[in-house]
Amino acid sequence: MYANIVLVGFMGTGKSTVGRILAARLDLSFLDMDSVIEQRQGRQISEIFAKEGEAFFRSLERQLTIELAAQQGRVIACGGGIVLNADNIRDYSSRSLVVCLRASSQTILDRVRHETHRPLLAVDDKLGRIRSILATRQPLYDAIPHIIDTDGLFAEAVADRVEALYRSGMGG
Ligand code: S3P
């Protein structure tokens, strides 16, 4: 029996959308790590990045991971950079089902094109930036044991696959 379902993956792969669907279906509570960090800090992620730098944000992310990994009953949508610290994935994996959602650079671009809240994508050449970040992170995402390719799938269908993994770990 898994303590939580933890969704990881690049920005725009549908973690929050799929997470909300799963939480409603499985009667778990949904938690978005970025939102919790914003609430606690009283400011937006983009402001935290701008004023304190990325390393500070990563330390907040690390602390929250330690806290959440010890709890249960949630579907947790992580920020895309959660994989940058292997300790985060190790801690979540010890009790929770960790699933990586994957999408092509083009799909990601289509999803984030009109959004402005992600500091790492606040550039003119979004596709170039997506590709360059993905190039360094891909091995980290690929190392997650459960990966779902979301290209061409509706969020409900992605949720079906995560749910099947979750139920197979329930022992029945
Ligand atoms: C980040 C992804 C964002 C947010 C921050 C950094 C990343 O979360 O944590 O802007 O490094 O990939 P989403 O994946 O929810 O957009």
JSON list of N, CA, C and O in Angstrom, two decimals, residues 101-139:
[
{"chain": "A", "resi": 101, "resn": "LEU", "atom": "N", "xyz": [5.61, 11.87, -15.55]},
{"chain": "A", "resi": 101, "resn": "LEU", "atom": "CA", "xyz": [4.84, 12.16, -16.77]},
{"chain": "A", "resi": 101, "resn": "LEU", "atom": "C", "xyz": [5.80, 12.76, -17.79]},
{"chain": "A", "resi": 101, "resn": "LEU", "atom": "O", "xyz": [6.56, 13.67, -17.47]},
{"chain": "A", "resi": 102, "resn": "ARG", "atom": "N", "xyz": [5.74, 12.24, -19.00]},
{"chain": "A", "resi": 102, "resn": "ARG", "atom": "CA", "xyz": [6.68, 12.69, -20.02]},
{"chain": "A", "resi": 102, "resn": "ARG", "atom": "C", "xyz": [5.92, 13.24, -21.23]},
{"chain": "A", "resi": 102, "resn": "ARG", "atom": "O", "xyz": [4.83, 12.76, -21.55]},
{"chain": "A", "resi": 103, "resn": "ALA", "atom": "N", "xyz": [6.48, 14.25, -21.86]},
{"chain": "A", "resi": 103, "resn": "ALA", "atom": "CA", "xyz": [5.87, 14.81, -23.07]},
{"chain": "A", "resi": 103, "resn": "ALA", "atom": "C", "xyz": [6.98, 15.34, -23.97]},
{"chain": "A", "resi": 103, "resn": "ALA", "atom": "O", "xyz": [8.07, 15.65, -23.49]},
{"chain": "A", "resi": 104, "resn": "SER", "atom": "N", "xyz": [6.69, 15.45, -25.25]},
{"chain": "A", "resi": 104, "resn": "SER", "atom": "CA", "xyz": [7.70, 15.97, -26.18]},
{"chain": "A", "resi": 104, "resn": "SER", "atom": "C", "xyz": [7.86, 17.48, -25.96]},
{"chain": "A", "resi": 104, "resn": "SER", "atom": "O", "xyz": [6.97, 18.13, -25.40]},
{"chain": "A", "resi": 105, "resn": "SER", "atom": "N", "xyz": [8.98, 18.02, -26.44]},
{"chain": "A", "resi": 105, "resn": "SER", "atom": "CA", "xyz": [9.22, 19.47, -26.31]},
{"chain": "A", "resi": 105, "resn": "SER", "atom": "C", "xyz": [8.09, 20.26, -26.95]},
{"chain": "A", "resi": 105, "resn": "SER", "atom": "O", "xyz": [7.67, 21.29, -26.43]},
{"chain": "A", "resi": 106, "resn": "GLN", "atom": "N", "xyz": [7.60, 19.78, -28.08]},
{"chain": "A", "resi": 106, "resn": "GLN", "atom": "CA", "xyz": [6.54, 20.50, -28.79]},
{"chain": "A", "resi": 106, "resn": "GLN", "atom": "C", "xyz": [5.24, 20.50, -27.98]},
{"chain": "A", "resi": 106, "resn": "GLN", "atom": "O", "xyz": [4.57, 21.52, -27.88]},
{"chain": "A", "resi": 107, "resn": "THR", "atom": "N", "xyz": [4.90, 19.36, -27.41]},
{"chain": "A", "resi": 107, "resn": "THR", "atom": "CA", "xyz": [3.69, 19.30, -26.57]},
{"chain": "A", "resi": 107, "resn": "THR", "atom": "C", "xyz": [3.83, 20.24, -25.38]},
{"chain": "A", "resi": 107, "resn": "THR", "atom": "O", "xyz": [2.89, 20.97, -25.03]},
{"chain": "A", "resi": 108, "resn": "ILE", "atom": "N", "xyz": [5.00, 20.23, -24.77]},
{"chain": "A", "resi": 108, "resn": "ILE", "atom": "CA", "xyz": [5.24, 21.11, -23.62]},
{"chain": "A", "resi": 108, "resn": "ILE", "atom": "C", "xyz": [5.08, 22.57, -24.05]},
{"chain": "A", "resi": 108, "resn": "ILE", "atom": "O", "xyz": [4.40, 23.36, -23.39]},
{"chain": "A", "resi": 109, "resn": "LEU", "atom": "N", "xyz": [5.66, 22.90, -25.19]},
{"chain": "A", "resi": 109, "resn": "LEU", "atom": "CA", "xyz": [5.55, 24.28, -25.70]},
{"chain": "A", "resi": 109, "resn": "LEU", "atom": "C", "xyz": [4.08, 24.66, -25.89]},
{"chain": "A", "resi": 109, "resn": "LEU", "atom": "O", "xyz": [3.65, 25.75, -25.49]},
{"chain": "A", "resi": 110, "resn": "ASP", "atom": "N", "xyz": [3.31, 23.78, -26.51]},
{"chain": "A", "resi": 110, "resn": "ASP", "atom": "CA", "xyz": [1.90, 24.06, -26.75]},
{"chain": "A", "resi": 110, "resn": "ASP", "atom": "C", "xyz": [1.16, 24.34, -25.44]},
{"chain": "A", "resi": 110, "resn": "ASP", "atom": "O", "xyz": [0.27, 25.18, -25.38]},
{"chain": "A", "resi": 111, "resn": "ARG", "atom": "N", "xyz": [1.57, 23.63, -24.38]},
{"chain": "A", "resi": 111, "resn": "ARG", "atom": "CA", "xyz": [0.86, 23.78, -23.10]},
{"chain": "A", "resi": 111, "resn": "ARG", "atom": "C", "xyz": [1.30, 25.03, -22.33]},
{"chain": "A", "resi": 111, "resn": "ARG", "atom": "O", "xyz": [0.51, 25.57, -21.56]},
{"chain": "A", "resi": 112, "resn": "VAL", "atom": "N", "xyz": [2.56, 25.44, -22.48]},
{"chain": "A", "resi": 112, "resn": "VAL", "atom": "CA", "xyz": [3.05, 26.56, -21.64]},
{"chain": "A", "resi": 112, "resn": "VAL", "atom": "C", "xyz": [3.14, 27.87, -22.40]},
{"chain": "A", "resi": 112, "resn": "VAL", "atom": "O", "xyz": [3.42, 28.91, -21.81]},
{"chain": "A", "resi": 113, "resn": "ARG", "atom": "N", "xyz": [2.88, 27.81, -23.70]},
{"chain": "A", "resi": 113, "resn": "ARG", "atom": "CA", "xyz": [3.07, 28.95, -24.61]},
{"chain": "A", "resi": 113, "resn": "ARG", "atom": "C", "xyz": [2.52, 30.28, -24.07]},
{"chain": "A", "resi": 113, "resn": "ARG", "atom": "O", "xyz": [3.18, 31.29, -24.09]},
{"chain": "A", "resi": 114, "resn": "HIS", "atom": "N", "xyz": [1.30, 30.23, -23.54]},
{"chain": "A", "resi": 114, "resn": "HIS", "atom": "CA", "xyz": [0.65, 31.48, -23.13]},
{"chain": "A", "resi": 114, "resn": "HIS", "atom": "C", "xyz": [0.74, 31.73, -21.63]},
{"chain": "A", "resi": 114, "resn": "HIS", "atom": "O", "xyz": [0.07, 32.61, -21.11]},
{"chain": "A", "resi": 115, "resn": "GLU", "atom": "N", "xyz": [1.54, 30.95, -20.94]},
{"chain": "A", "resi": 115, "resn": "GLU", "atom": "CA", "xyz": [1.66, 31.14, -19.49]},
{"chain": "A", "resi": 115, "resn": "GLU", "atom": "C", "xyz": [2.87, 32.01, -19.16]},
{"chain": "A", "resi": 115, "resn": "GLU", "atom": "O", "xyz": [3.84, 32.03, -19.90]},
{"chain": "A", "resi": 116, "resn": "THR", "atom": "N", "xyz": [2.79, 32.69, -18.03]},
{"chain": "A", "resi": 116, "resn": "THR", "atom": "CA", "xyz": [3.87, 33.62, -17.69]},
{"chain": "A", "resi": 116, "resn": "THR", "atom": "C", "xyz": [4.47, 33.38, -16.29]},
{"chain": "A", "resi": 116, "resn": "THR", "atom": "O", "xyz": [5.39, 34.07, -15.90]},
{"chain": "A", "resi": 117, "resn": "HIS", "atom": "N", "xyz": [3.94, 32.38, -15.58]},
{"chain": "A", "resi": 117, "resn": "HIS", "atom": "CA", "xyz": [4.35, 32.25, -14.18]},
{"chain": "A", "resi": 117, "resn": "HIS", "atom": "C", "xyz": [5.61, 31.40, -13.96]},
{"chain": "A", "resi": 117, "resn": "HIS", "atom": "O", "xyz": [6.04, 31.25, -12.82]},
{"chain": "A", "resi": 118, "resn": "ARG", "atom": "N", "xyz": [6.18, 30.84, -15.04]},
{"chain": "A", "resi": 118, "resn": "ARG", "atom": "CA", "xyz": [7.34, 29.98, -14.81]},
{"chain": "A", "resi": 118, "resn": "ARG", "atom": "C", "xyz": [8.64, 30.73, -15.13]},
{"chain": "A", "resi": 118, "resn": "ARG", "atom": "O", "xyz": [8.94, 30.99, -16.30]},
{"chain": "A", "resi": 119, "resn": "PRO", "atom": "N", "xyz": [9.43, 31.04, -14.09]},
{"chain": "A", "resi": 119, "resn": "PRO", "atom": "CA", "xyz": [10.63, 31.87, -14.32]},
{"chain": "A", "resi": 119, "resn": "PRO", "atom": "C", "xyz": [11.62, 31.24, -15.30]},
{"chain": "A", "resi": 119, "resn": "PRO", "atom": "O", "xyz": [12.25, 31.96, -16.07]},
{"chain": "A", "resi": 120, "resn": "LEU", "atom": "N", "xyz": [11.73, 29.92, -15.29]},
{"chain": "A", "resi": 120, "resn": "LEU", "atom": "CA", "xyz": [12.72, 29.28, -16.18]},
{"chain": "A", "resi": 120, "resn": "LEU", "atom": "C", "xyz": [12.31, 29.37, -17.65]},
{"chain": "A", "resi": 120, "resn": "LEU", "atom": "O", "xyz": [13.14, 29.19, -18.53]},
{"chain": "A", "resi": 121, "resn": "LEU", "atom": "N", "xyz": [11.04, 29.64, -17.91]},
{"chain": "A", "resi": 121, "resn": "LEU", "atom": "CA", "xyz": [10.58, 29.73, -19.30]},
{"chain": "A", "resi": 121, "resn": "LEU", "atom": "C", "xyz": [10.22, 31.16, -19.69]},
{"chain": "A", "resi": 121, "resn": "LEU", "atom": "O", "xyz": [9.58, 31.40, -20.71]},
{"chain": "A", "resi": 122, "resn": "ALA", "atom": "N", "xyz": [10.67, 32.12, -18.87]},
{"chain": "A", "resi": 122, "resn": "ALA", "atom": "CA", "xyz": [10.38, 33.53, -19.16]},
{"chain": "A", "resi": 122, "resn": "ALA", "atom": "C", "xyz": [11.41, 34.07, -20.16]},
{"chain": "A", "resi": 122, "resn": "ALA", "atom": "O", "xyz": [12.18, 34.99, -19.86]},
{"chain": "A", "resi": 123, "resn": "VAL", "atom": "N", "xyz": [11.44, 33.49, -21.34]},
{"chain": "A", "resi": 123, "resn": "VAL", "atom": "CA", "xyz": [12.39, 33.90, -22.40]},
{"chain": "A", "resi": 123, "resn": "VAL", "atom": "C", "xyz": [11.62, 33.91, -23.72]},
{"chain": "A", "resi": 123, "resn": "VAL", "atom": "O", "xyz": [10.53, 33.33, -23.83]},
{"chain": "A", "resi": 124, "resn": "ASP", "atom": "N", "xyz": [12.18, 34.57, -24.73]},
{"chain": "A", "resi": 124, "resn": "ASP", "atom": "CA", "xyz": [11.51, 34.62, -26.04]},
{"chain": "A", "resi": 124, "resn": "ASP", "atom": "C", "xyz": [11.52, 33.25, -26.71]},
{"chain": "A", "resi": 124, "resn": "ASP", "atom": "O", "xyz": [10.51, 32.78, -27.22]},
{"chain": "A", "resi": 125, "resn": "ASP", "atom": "N", "xyz": [12.70, 32.61, -26.71]},
{"chain": "A", "resi": 125, "resn": "ASP", "atom": "CA", "xyz": [12.83, 31.31, -27.36]},
{"chain": "A", "resi": 125, "resn": "ASP", "atom": "C", "xyz": [12.47, 30.19, -26.39]},
{"chain": "A", "resi": 125, "resn": "ASP", "atom": "O", "xyz": [13.35, 29.48, -25.87]},
{"chain": "A", "resi": 126, "resn": "LYS", "atom": "N", "xyz": [11.17, 30.01, -26.17]},
{"chain": "A", "resi": 126, "resn": "LYS", "atom": "CA", "xyz": [10.73, 29.02, -25.17]},
{"chain": "A", "resi": 126, "resn": "LYS", "atom": "C", "xyz": [11.11, 27.60, -25.59]},
{"chain": "A", "resi": 126, "resn": "LYS", "atom": "O", "xyz": [11.54, 26.80, -24.77]},
{"chain": "A", "resi": 127, "resn": "LEU", "atom": "N", "xyz": [10.94, 27.31, -26.89]},
{"chain": "A", "resi": 127, "resn": "LEU", "atom": "CA", "xyz": [11.24, 25.95, -27.33]},
{"chain": "A", "resi": 127, "resn": "LEU", "atom": "C", "xyz": [12.72, 25.62, -27.12]},
{"chain": "A", "resi": 127, "resn": "LEU", "atom": "O", "xyz": [13.07, 24.54, -26.65]},
{"chain": "A", "resi": 128, "resn": "GLY", "atom": "N", "xyz": [13.58, 26.59, -27.44]},
{"chain": "A", "resi": 128, "resn": "GLY", "atom": "CA", "xyz": [15.03, 26.39, -27.24]},
{"chain": "A", "resi": 128, "resn": "GLY", "atom": "C", "xyz": [15.34, 26.14, -25.77]},
{"chain": "A", "resi": 128, "resn": "GLY", "atom": "O", "xyz": [16.14, 25.28, -25.42]},
{"chain": "A", "resi": 129, "resn": "ARG", "atom": "N", "xyz": [14.65, 26.90, -24.91]},
{"chain": "A", "resi": 129, "resn": "ARG", "atom": "CA", "xyz": [14.90, 26.75, -23.47]},
{"chain": "A", "resi": 129, "resn": "ARG", "atom": "C", "xyz": [14.39, 25.40, -22.98]},
{"chain": "A", "resi": 129, "resn": "ARG", "atom": "O", "xyz": [15.05, 24.72, -22.20]},
{"chain": "A", "resi": 130, "resn": "ILE", "atom": "N", "xyz": [13.22, 25.01, -23.44]},
{"chain": "A", "resi": 130, "resn": "ILE", "atom": "CA", "xyz": [12.67, 23.70, -23.05]},
{"chain": "A", "resi": 130, "resn": "ILE", "atom": "C", "xyz": [13.65, 22.59, -23.45]},
{"chain": "A", "resi": 130, "resn": "ILE", "atom": "O", "xyz": [13.98, 21.71, -22.65]},
{"chain": "A", "resi": 131, "resn": "ARG", "atom": "N", "xyz": [14.12, 22.68, -24.69]},
{"chain": "A", "resi": 131, "resn": "ARG", "atom": "CA", "xyz": [15.05, 21.63, -25.17]},
{"chain": "A", "resi": 131, "resn": "ARG", "atom": "C", "xyz": [16.34, 21.60, -24.37]},
{"chain": "A", "resi": 131, "resn": "ARG", "atom": "O", "xyz": [16.86, 20.53, -24.08]},
{"chain": "A", "resi": 132, "resn": "SER", "atom": "N", "xyz": [16.86, 22.77, -24.04]},
{"chain": "A", "resi": 132, "resn": "SER", "atom": "CA", "xyz": [18.15, 22.76, -23.34]},
{"chain": "A", "resi": 132, "resn": "SER", "atom": "C", "xyz": [17.98, 22.26, -21.90]},
{"chain": "A", "resi": 132, "resn": "SER", "atom": "O", "xyz": [18.83, 21.52, -21.39]},
{"chain": "A", "resi": 133, "resn": "ILE", "atom": "N", "xyz": [16.89, 22.64, -21.24]},
{"chain": "A", "resi": 133, "resn": "ILE", "atom": "CA", "xyz": [16.69, 22.13, -19.86]},
{"chain": "A", "resi": 133, "resn": "ILE", "atom": "C", "xyz": [16.44, 20.62, -19.91]},
{"chain": "A", "resi": 133, "resn": "ILE", "atom": "O", "xyz": [16.98, 19.85, -19.11]},
{"chain": "A", "resi": 134, "resn": "LEU", "atom": "N", "xyz": [15.63, 20.21, -20.87]},
{"chain": "A", "resi": 134, "resn": "LEU", "atom": "CA", "xyz": [15.33, 18.77, -20.99]},
{"chain": "A", "resi": 134, "resn": "LEU", "atom": "C", "xyz": [16.59, 17.96, -21.26]},
{"chain": "A", "resi": 134, "resn": "LEU", "atom": "O", "xyz": [16.74, 16.84, -20.76]},
{"chain": "A", "resi": 135, "resn": "ALA", "atom": "N", "xyz": [17.50, 18.52, -22.04]},
{"chain": "A", "resi": 135, "resn": "ALA", "atom": "CA", "xyz": [18.72, 17.79, -22.38]},
{"chain": "A", "resi": 135, "resn": "ALA", "atom": "C", "xyz": [19.49, 17.40, -21.12]},
{"chain": "A", "resi": 135, "resn": "ALA", "atom": "O", "xyz": [20.02, 16.29, -21.02]},
{"chain": "A", "resi": 136, "resn": "THR", "atom": "N", "xyz": [19.52, 18.30, -20.14]},
{"chain": "A", "resi": 136, "resn": "THR", "atom": "CA", "xyz": [20.25, 17.96, -18.92]},
{"chain": "A", "resi": 136, "resn": "THR", "atom": "C", "xyz": [19.41, 17.12, -17.96]},
{"chain": "A", "resi": 136, "resn": "THR", "atom": "O", "xyz": [19.92, 16.29, -17.23]},
{"chain": "A", "resi": 137, "resn": "ARG", "atom": "N", "xyz": [18.11, 17.34, -17.99]},
{"chain": "A", "resi": 137, "resn": "ARG", "atom": "CA", "xyz": [17.27, 16.62, -17.00]},
{"chain": "A", "resi": 137, "resn": "ARG", "atom": "C", "xyz": [16.76, 15.26, -17.47]},
{"chain": "A", "resi": 137, "resn": "ARG", "atom": "O", "xyz": [16.33, 14.45, -16.64]},
{"chain": "A", "resi": 138, "resn": "GLN", "atom": "N", "xyz": [16.76, 15.04, -18.77]},
{"chain": "A", "resi": 138, "resn": "GLN", "atom": "CA", "xyz": [16.14, 13.81, -19.29]},
{"chain": "A", "resi": 138, "resn": "GLN", "atom": "C", "xyz": [16.62, 12.55, -18.57]},
{"chain": "A", "resi": 138, "resn": "GLN", "atom": "O", "xyz": [15.79, 11.70, -18.20]},
{"chain": "A", "resi": 139, "resn": "PRO", "atom": "N", "xyz": [17.95, 12.40, -18.35]},
{"chain": "A", "resi": 139, "resn": "PRO", "atom": "CA", "xyz": [18.39, 11.18, -17.66]},
{"chain": "A", "resi": 139, "resn": "PRO", "atom": "C", "xyz": [17.78, 11.03, -16.27]},
{"chain": "A", "resi": 139, "resn": "PRO", "atom": "O", "xyz": [17.54, 9.91, -15.80]}
]
